[in-house]
């Protein structure tokens, strides 16, 4: 009996040693996601799990809100205190829990039974026999490397998806900052000039647009109701001398966009899942254990037991069909996402070209003070920031 127990203990020890190092800590998991965002936005994502972290994040955000709120500072504030990003990070922690479950060996199952003798010879036997045993799901140990690999791939997919949420949110902050900066410039222009009765409605509309844009930016930063005294006095930057090459953007987007990387990891997850199910199709249940029976005259019997499923009727056809279908769905979803990415880039390239042509119609030093020029300049930067998001390389493409 000691030999059997030693063998089981060694098997569990080796399995746990090989897989324990596969799980990152919660902080490391979030940091790995933040590393995916940093090349695109220099602001740092903070995961706030306690009051001290909340206070630290708010203190840093308050420093960014002092003075003129630049575009980069607005993104930094959003990464620090916006609650919707915290939701995405908490969901990332849930994905990590699946990896924890994958490396955790199953619990053994205890079995105890009592039997009473019967028949004509019952008087020659003890009043009852006791059977005590323990069973271990060995198949769970055999499939553990595959399950750990699948959970690891899925966690990588979740990191890409969470990083994409952060990048999307930052892009929305940029759009809101551009809108508010332009709307405020228009409103200030009306405030500083005498407005006739004909322009009064335009002045009211300008004030409304500025208030709406400010409220939207405050919401995206996560400061509404906490800090409402921030201000933006930075004007829209002038358009750069040239625009990025569309062909290069499409090629780079296939390897840089986080949502495409997440879709590719989903394909890897389905591939590994299907491979595991095919490998263990004919051996789905295998339990090993030890039993000890106390029988005639108090004599005890100890020995191994095994429980093996016989695949007579259920040969895992349904599971294989389902996994094969999910794999094909994941492949098609990746293809569809790639086509959609190319389409987004081409649309925003066309918008950018049109805005560039319109900007070239304004010449001379007075162009910057023309409301029509400011409106076109805003649309230019909106198109360019959208193109940067679609290309998956904000730092190189946005020009901001």
Coordinates of C-alpha atoms in Angstrom, one line a residue:
X1 CA 0.0 0.0 0.0
X2 CA 2.9 2.3 0.7
X3 CA 4.2 1.7 -2.8
X4 CA 0.9 2.8 -4.4
X5 CA 0.7 5.9 -2.2
X6 CA 4.3 6.9 -3.1
X7 CA 3.6 6.5 -6.8
X8 CA 0.5 8.7 -6.7
X9 CA 2.3 11.3 -4.6
X10 CA 5.1 11.4 -7.1
X11 CA 2.8 11.8 -10.0
X12 CA 1.0 14.7 -8.4
X13 CA 4.2 16.4 -7.3
X14 CA 5.7 16.2 -10.8
X15 CA 2.5 17.5 -12.4
X16 CA 2.2 20.4 -10.1
X17 CA 5.9 21.3 -10.4
X18 CA 5.7 21.4 -14.2
X19 CA 2.7 23.6 -14.3
X20 CA 2.8 25.8 -11.3
X21 CA 5.2 28.3 -13.0
X22 CA 2.7 28.8 -15.9
X23 CA 0.4 31.2 -14.0
X24 CA 1.4 34.9 -13.8
X25 CA 0.3 36.9 -10.9
X26 CA -2.7 39.2 -11.3
X27 CA -0.4 42.3 -11.3
X28 CA 1.9 40.7 -13.9
X29 CA -1.1 39.9 -16.0
X30 CA -2.2 43.5 -16.1
X31 CA 1.3 44.7 -16.6
X32 CA 1.7 42.5 -19.7
X33 CA -1.5 44.0 -21.1
X34 CA -0.2 47.5 -20.3
X35 CA 3.0 46.7 -22.2
X36 CA 0.8 46.1 -25.3
X37 CA -0.7 49.6 -25.0
X38 CA 2.5 51.6 -24.2
X39 CA 3.9 51.6 -27.8
X40 CA 0.6 53.2 -28.9
X41 CA -0.1 55.6 -26.1
X42 CA 2.6 56.7 -23.6
X43 CA 0.1 56.9 -20.8
X44 CA 0.2 54.2 -18.2
X45 CA -2.8 52.0 -17.3
X46 CA -3.4 51.6 -13.6
X47 CA -5.3 48.7 -12.0
X48 CA -7.1 50.0 -8.9
X49 CA -8.0 47.2 -6.5
X50 CA -8.0 49.0 -3.1
X51 CA -8.5 52.5 -1.6
X52 CA -4.8 53.2 -1.6
X53 CA -4.6 52.6 -5.3
X54 CA -7.7 54.8 -5.9
X55 CA -6.1 57.7 -3.9
X56 CA -2.8 57.4 -5.7
X57 CA -4.4 57.4 -9.1
X58 CA -6.6 60.4 -8.3
X59 CA -3.6 62.3 -7.0
X60 CA -1.7 61.7 -10.2
X61 CA -4.7 62.6 -12.3
X62 CA -5.2 65.8 -10.3
X63 CA -1.6 66.8 -11.3
X64 CA -2.5 66.2 -15.0
X65 CA -5.7 68.3 -14.7
X66 CA -3.9 71.3 -13.3
X67 CA -3.1 73.9 -15.9
X68 CA -3.8 73.5 -19.6
X69 CA -5.1 70.0 -20.3
X70 CA -3.1 68.7 -23.3
X71 CA -4.2 65.8 -25.4
X72 CA -1.7 63.4 -23.9
X73 CA -2.7 64.5 -20.4
X74 CA -6.4 63.8 -21.1
X75 CA -5.5 60.2 -22.2
X76 CA -3.4 59.8 -19.0
X77 CA -6.2 60.9 -16.8
X78 CA -8.6 58.5 -18.5
X79 CA -6.1 55.6 -18.0
X80 CA -5.8 56.5 -14.3
X81 CA -9.4 57.1 -13.1
X82 CA -12.0 56.1 -15.8
X83 CA -14.0 53.2 -14.3
X84 CA -14.9 51.5 -17.6
X85 CA -11.2 50.6 -18.1
X86 CA -11.2 49.1 -14.7
X87 CA -14.1 46.8 -15.8
X88 CA -12.0 45.6 -18.7
X89 CA -9.1 44.9 -16.3
X90 CA -11.3 42.9 -14.0
X91 CA -12.6 40.8 -16.9
X92 CA -8.9 40.1 -17.7
X93 CA -8.5 38.8 -14.2
X94 CA -11.4 36.5 -14.8
X95 CA -9.6 35.1 -17.9
X96 CA -6.6 34.4 -15.7
X97 CA -8.8 32.3 -13.4
X98 CA -9.3 29.9 -16.2
X99 CA -5.6 29.3 -16.3
X100 CA -5.5 28.8 -12.6
X101 CA -8.3 26.2 -13.0
X102 CA -6.3 24.4 -15.8
X103 CA -3.2 23.9 -13.6
X104 CA -5.1 22.7 -10.6
X105 CA -5.2 18.9 -10.3
X106 CA -8.6 17.3 -9.5
X107 CA -9.4 16.3 -6.0
X108 CA -9.4 12.6 -5.2
X109 CA -12.7 10.9 -4.5
X110 CA -13.2 8.9 -1.4
X111 CA -15.4 5.8 -1.5
X112 CA -16.7 3.9 1.6
X113 CA -19.2 1.0 1.6
X114 CA -20.6 -1.6 4.0
X115 CA -21.9 -5.0 3.0
X116 CA -23.7 -7.6 5.1
X117 CA -23.5 -11.4 4.3
X118 CA -26.6 -13.2 3.1
X119 CA -27.6 -16.8 2.2
X120 CA -27.3 -20.1 3.9
X121 CA -23.7 -19.6 4.9
X122 CA -24.1 -16.1 6.4
X123 CA -23.6 -17.4 9.9
X124 CA -20.0 -18.2 9.1
X125 CA -19.1 -14.7 8.0
X126 CA -18.7 -11.5 10.0
X127 CA -21.7 -9.4 10.6
X128 CA -20.5 -6.9 7.9
X129 CA -17.6 -6.1 5.7
X130 CA -16.3 -2.5 5.2
X131 CA -14.7 -1.3 1.9
X132 CA -12.7 2.0 1.9
X133 CA -11.0 3.4 -1.2
X134 CA -9.8 6.5 -2.9
X135 CA -10.0 7.2 -6.7
X136 CA -8.1 9.8 -8.7
X137 CA -9.1 11.1 -12.1
X138 CA -5.9 10.3 -14.0
X139 CA -7.3 11.6 -17.3
X140 CA -7.3 15.1 -15.8
X141 CA -3.6 14.8 -15.2
X142 CA -2.9 13.4 -18.7
X143 CA -4.8 16.3 -20.4
X144 CA -3.4 18.9 -18.0
X145 CA -0.6 20.0 -20.4
X146 CA -3.1 20.6 -23.2
X147 CA -5.5 22.4 -20.9
X148 CA -2.8 24.6 -19.6
X149 CA -1.6 25.4 -23.2
X150 CA -5.2 26.2 -24.2
X151 CA -5.8 28.4 -21.2
X152 CA -2.5 30.2 -21.8
X153 CA -3.4 31.0 -25.4
X154 CA -6.8 32.2 -24.3
X155 CA -5.2 34.5 -21.7
X156 CA -3.0 35.9 -24.4
X157 CA -6.1 36.5 -26.5
X158 CA -7.8 38.2 -23.5
X159 CA -4.8 40.5 -23.1
X160 CA -4.9 41.6 -26.7
X161 CA -8.7 42.2 -26.4
X162 CA -8.3 44.2 -23.2
X163 CA -5.5 46.2 -24.7
X164 CA -7.7 46.9 -27.7
X165 CA -10.4 48.2 -25.3
X166 CA -7.8 50.6 -23.8
X167 CA -6.6 51.8 -27.2
X168 CA -10.2 52.3 -28.4
X169 CA -11.0 54.3 -25.3
X170 CA -7.9 56.4 -25.7
X171 CA -8.9 57.1 -29.3
X172 CA -12.3 58.3 -28.1
X173 CA -10.6 60.6 -25.6
X174 CA -8.5 62.0 -28.4
X175 CA -11.6 62.6 -30.6
X176 CA -13.4 64.3 -27.7
X177 CA -10.4 66.5 -26.9
X178 CA -10.2 67.6 -30.6
X179 CA -14.0 68.3 -30.6
X180 CA -13.9 70.3 -27.4
X181 CA -10.8 72.3 -28.5
X182 CA -12.4 73.2 -31.8
X183 CA -15.8 73.9 -30.2
X184 CA -14.2 76.1 -27.6
X185 CA -12.3 78.1 -30.1
X186 CA -15.4 78.8 -32.1
X187 CA -17.3 79.8 -28.9
X188 CA -14.5 82.1 -27.7
X189 CA -14.4 83.7 -31.1
X190 CA -18.1 84.7 -30.7
X191 CA -17.4 85.9 -27.2
X192 CA -14.6 88.2 -28.2
X193 CA -16.5 89.8 -31.0
X194 CA -19.7 91.8 -31.3
X195 CA -22.5 89.5 -32.3
X196 CA -25.4 90.9 -34.3
X197 CA -28.9 89.6 -34.1
X198 CA -28.4 87.4 -37.2
X199 CA -25.4 85.7 -35.5
X200 CA -27.0 85.3 -32.1
X201 CA -28.3 81.8 -32.9
X202 CA -24.9 80.7 -34.2
X203 CA -23.3 82.0 -30.9
X204 CA -25.9 80.0 -28.9
X205 CA -25.2 76.9 -30.9
X206 CA -21.5 77.4 -30.5
X207 CA -21.9 77.6 -26.7
X208 CA -24.0 74.5 -26.7
X209 CA -21.5 72.6 -28.8
X210 CA -18.7 73.6 -26.5
X211 CA -20.7 72.5 -23.4
X212 CA -21.6 69.2 -24.9
X213 CA -18.1 68.5 -26.1
X214 CA -16.7 69.3 -22.6
X215 CA -19.2 67.0 -20.9
X216 CA -18.3 64.2 -23.2
X217 CA -14.6 64.6 -22.6
X218 CA -15.1 64.8 -18.9
X219 CA -17.1 61.5 -19.0
X220 CA -14.4 59.7 -21.1
X221 CA -11.7 60.9 -18.7
X222 CA -13.8 59.8 -15.7
X223 CA -13.7 63.1 -13.9
X224 CA -17.3 64.3 -14.2
X225 CA -18.5 65.3 -10.7
X226 CA -15.0 65.0 -9.2
X227 CA -12.9 67.6 -11.0
X228 CA -14.9 70.0 -13.2
X229 CA -12.4 72.9 -13.1
X230 CA -10.1 71.6 -15.8
X231 CA -9.5 73.7 -18.9
X232 CA -8.2 73.3 -22.4
X233 CA -6.7 76.4 -24.1
X234 CA -4.5 74.6 -26.6
X235 CA -5.4 75.2 -30.2
X236 CA -5.7 72.5 -32.8
X237 CA -2.2 71.9 -34.2
X238 CA -1.6 72.7 -37.8
X239 CA -1.7 69.9 -40.4
X240 CA 1.6 68.2 -41.0
X241 CA 3.4 68.5 -44.4
X242 CA 2.5 65.0 -45.5
X243 CA 0.3 62.0 -44.8
X244 CA 1.2 58.3 -44.3
X245 CA 1.5 55.8 -47.2
X246 CA -1.8 53.8 -47.4
X247 CA -0.2 50.6 -48.8
X248 CA 2.3 50.4 -45.9
X249 CA -0.5 51.0 -43.4
X250 CA -2.5 48.0 -44.7
X251 CA 0.4 45.7 -44.5
X252 CA 1.5 46.8 -41.0
X253 CA -2.1 46.7 -39.7
X254 CA -2.2 42.9 -40.2
X255 CA 0.5 42.4 -37.5
X256 CA -0.1 45.5 -35.3
X257 CA -3.8 45.7 -34.7
X258 CA -4.6 44.2 -31.3
X259 CA -8.0 43.0 -32.3
X260 CA -6.5 41.0 -35.2
X261 CA -3.9 39.6 -32.9
X262 CA -6.7 38.5 -30.5
X263 CA -8.6 36.9 -33.4
X264 CA -5.5 35.0 -34.4
X265 CA -5.1 33.7 -30.8
X266 CA -8.7 32.6 -30.9
X267 CA -7.8 30.4 -33.9
X268 CA -4.8 29.0 -31.9
X269 CA -7.1 28.2 -29.0
X270 CA -9.5 26.3 -31.2
X271 CA -6.7 24.4 -32.9
X272 CA -5.3 23.2 -29.7
X273 CA -8.7 22.3 -28.3
X274 CA -9.5 20.2 -31.3
X275 CA -6.1 18.5 -31.2
X276 CA -6.6 17.5 -27.5
X277 CA -10.1 16.1 -28.2
X278 CA -8.8 14.0 -31.0
X279 CA -5.9 12.7 -29.0
X280 CA -8.1 11.6 -26.1
X281 CA -11.1 10.7 -28.1
X282 CA -11.0 7.0 -27.1
X283 CA -10.0 7.4 -23.5
X284 CA -12.2 10.0 -21.9
X285 CA -12.4 8.6 -18.4
X286 CA -9.6 6.8 -16.5
X287 CA -9.7 6.7 -12.7
X288 CA -7.0 4.9 -10.6
X289 CA -7.3 4.3 -6.9
X290 CA -6.7 2.1 -3.9
X291 CA -9.3 0.0 -2.0
X292 CA -9.0 -1.7 1.3
X293 CA -11.6 -4.4 2.2
X294 CA -12.0 -6.0 5.7
X295 CA -13.4 -9.4 5.2
X296 CA -13.5 -12.9 6.9
X297 CA -12.0 -13.0 10.4
X298 CA -10.9 -9.4 10.3
X299 CA -8.5 -10.1 7.4
X300 CA -7.9 -7.0 5.2
X301 CA -7.3 -6.9 1.5
X302 CA -5.6 -3.9 -0.2
X303 CA -5.1 -3.4 -3.9
X304 CA -5.5 -1.0 -6.9
X305 CA -8.7 -0.3 -8.7
X306 CA -9.3 1.3 -12.1
X307 CA -12.4 2.8 -13.7
X308 CA -12.3 3.0 -17.5
X309 CA -15.0 4.2 -19.8
X310 CA -15.8 1.9 -22.7
X311 CA -16.6 4.1 -25.8
X312 CA -19.3 1.8 -27.0
X313 CA -22.0 4.3 -27.9
X314 CA -20.6 7.8 -27.3
X315 CA -17.4 8.1 -29.3
X316 CA -17.1 11.8 -28.9
X317 CA -18.4 12.5 -32.4
X318 CA -20.5 15.4 -31.3
X319 CA -17.6 17.1 -29.4
X320 CA -15.3 16.7 -32.4
X321 CA -17.9 18.2 -34.7
X322 CA -18.5 21.1 -32.4
X323 CA -14.7 21.8 -32.0
X324 CA -14.2 21.5 -35.7
X325 CA -17.0 24.0 -36.4
X326 CA -15.7 26.4 -33.8
X327 CA -12.3 26.3 -35.4
X328 CA -13.7 27.1 -38.8
X329 CA -15.8 29.9 -37.3
X330 CA -12.7 31.4 -35.7
X331 CA -10.8 31.2 -39.0
X332 CA -13.6 33.0 -40.8
X333 CA -13.9 35.6 -38.1
X334 CA -10.2 36.4 -38.5
X335 CA -10.5 36.7 -42.2
X336 CA -13.5 39.0 -41.8
X337 CA -11.7 41.1 -39.3
X338 CA -8.7 41.5 -41.6
X339 CA -11.0 42.6 -44.5
X340 CA -12.8 45.0 -42.2
X341 CA -9.4 46.5 -41.1
X342 CA -8.4 47.0 -44.7
X343 CA -11.7 48.7 -45.4
X344 CA -11.4 51.0 -42.4
X345 CA -8.0 52.1 -43.5
X346 CA -9.1 52.8 -47.1
X347 CA -12.1 54.8 -45.9
X348 CA -10.1 57.0 -43.6
X349 CA -7.3 57.4 -46.2
X350 CA -10.0 58.8 -48.6
X351 CA -11.3 61.1 -45.8
X352 CA -7.8 62.3 -45.0
X353 CA -7.1 63.0 -48.7
X354 CA -10.3 65.0 -49.0
X355 CA -9.6 67.1 -45.9
X356 CA -6.0 67.7 -47.2
X357 CA -7.4 69.0 -50.5
X358 CA -9.8 71.3 -48.6
X359 CA -7.1 72.7 -46.4
X360 CA -5.0 73.6 -49.4
X361 CA -7.8 75.9 -50.5
X362 CA -7.1 78.2 -47.6
X363 CA -4.0 80.2 -48.0
X364 CA -2.3 83.1 -46.2
X365 CA -1.8 84.0 -42.5
X366 CA -5.5 84.8 -42.0
X367 CA -6.5 81.2 -42.7
X368 CA -6.1 80.1 -39.1
X369 CA -8.7 82.6 -37.9
X370 CA -11.2 81.5 -40.5
X371 CA -14.0 79.4 -38.9
X372 CA -14.3 77.4 -42.1
X373 CA -10.6 76.6 -41.9
X374 CA -10.9 75.5 -38.3
X375 CA -13.8 73.3 -39.2
X376 CA -11.8 71.5 -42.0
X377 CA -8.8 71.3 -39.7
X378 CA -10.9 69.5 -37.1
X379 CA -12.2 67.0 -39.6
X380 CA -8.6 66.4 -40.8
X381 CA -7.4 65.5 -37.4
X382 CA -10.5 63.4 -36.8
X383 CA -9.8 61.5 -40.0
X384 CA -6.1 61.1 -39.2
X385 CA -6.7 59.9 -35.6
X386 CA -9.3 57.4 -37.0
X387 CA -6.7 56.2 -39.5
X388 CA -4.1 55.8 -36.8
X389 CA -6.5 53.6 -34.8
X390 CA -7.4 51.5 -37.9
X391 CA -3.7 51.0 -38.7
X392 CA -2.9 49.9 -35.2
X393 CA 0.1 52.2 -34.8
X394 CA -1.1 55.4 -33.1
X395 CA 2.3 56.8 -32.3
X396 CA 3.5 56.7 -35.9
X397 CA 0.4 57.6 -37.8
X398 CA -1.7 60.0 -35.6
X399 CA 0.8 62.9 -36.0
X400 CA -0.5 64.3 -32.6

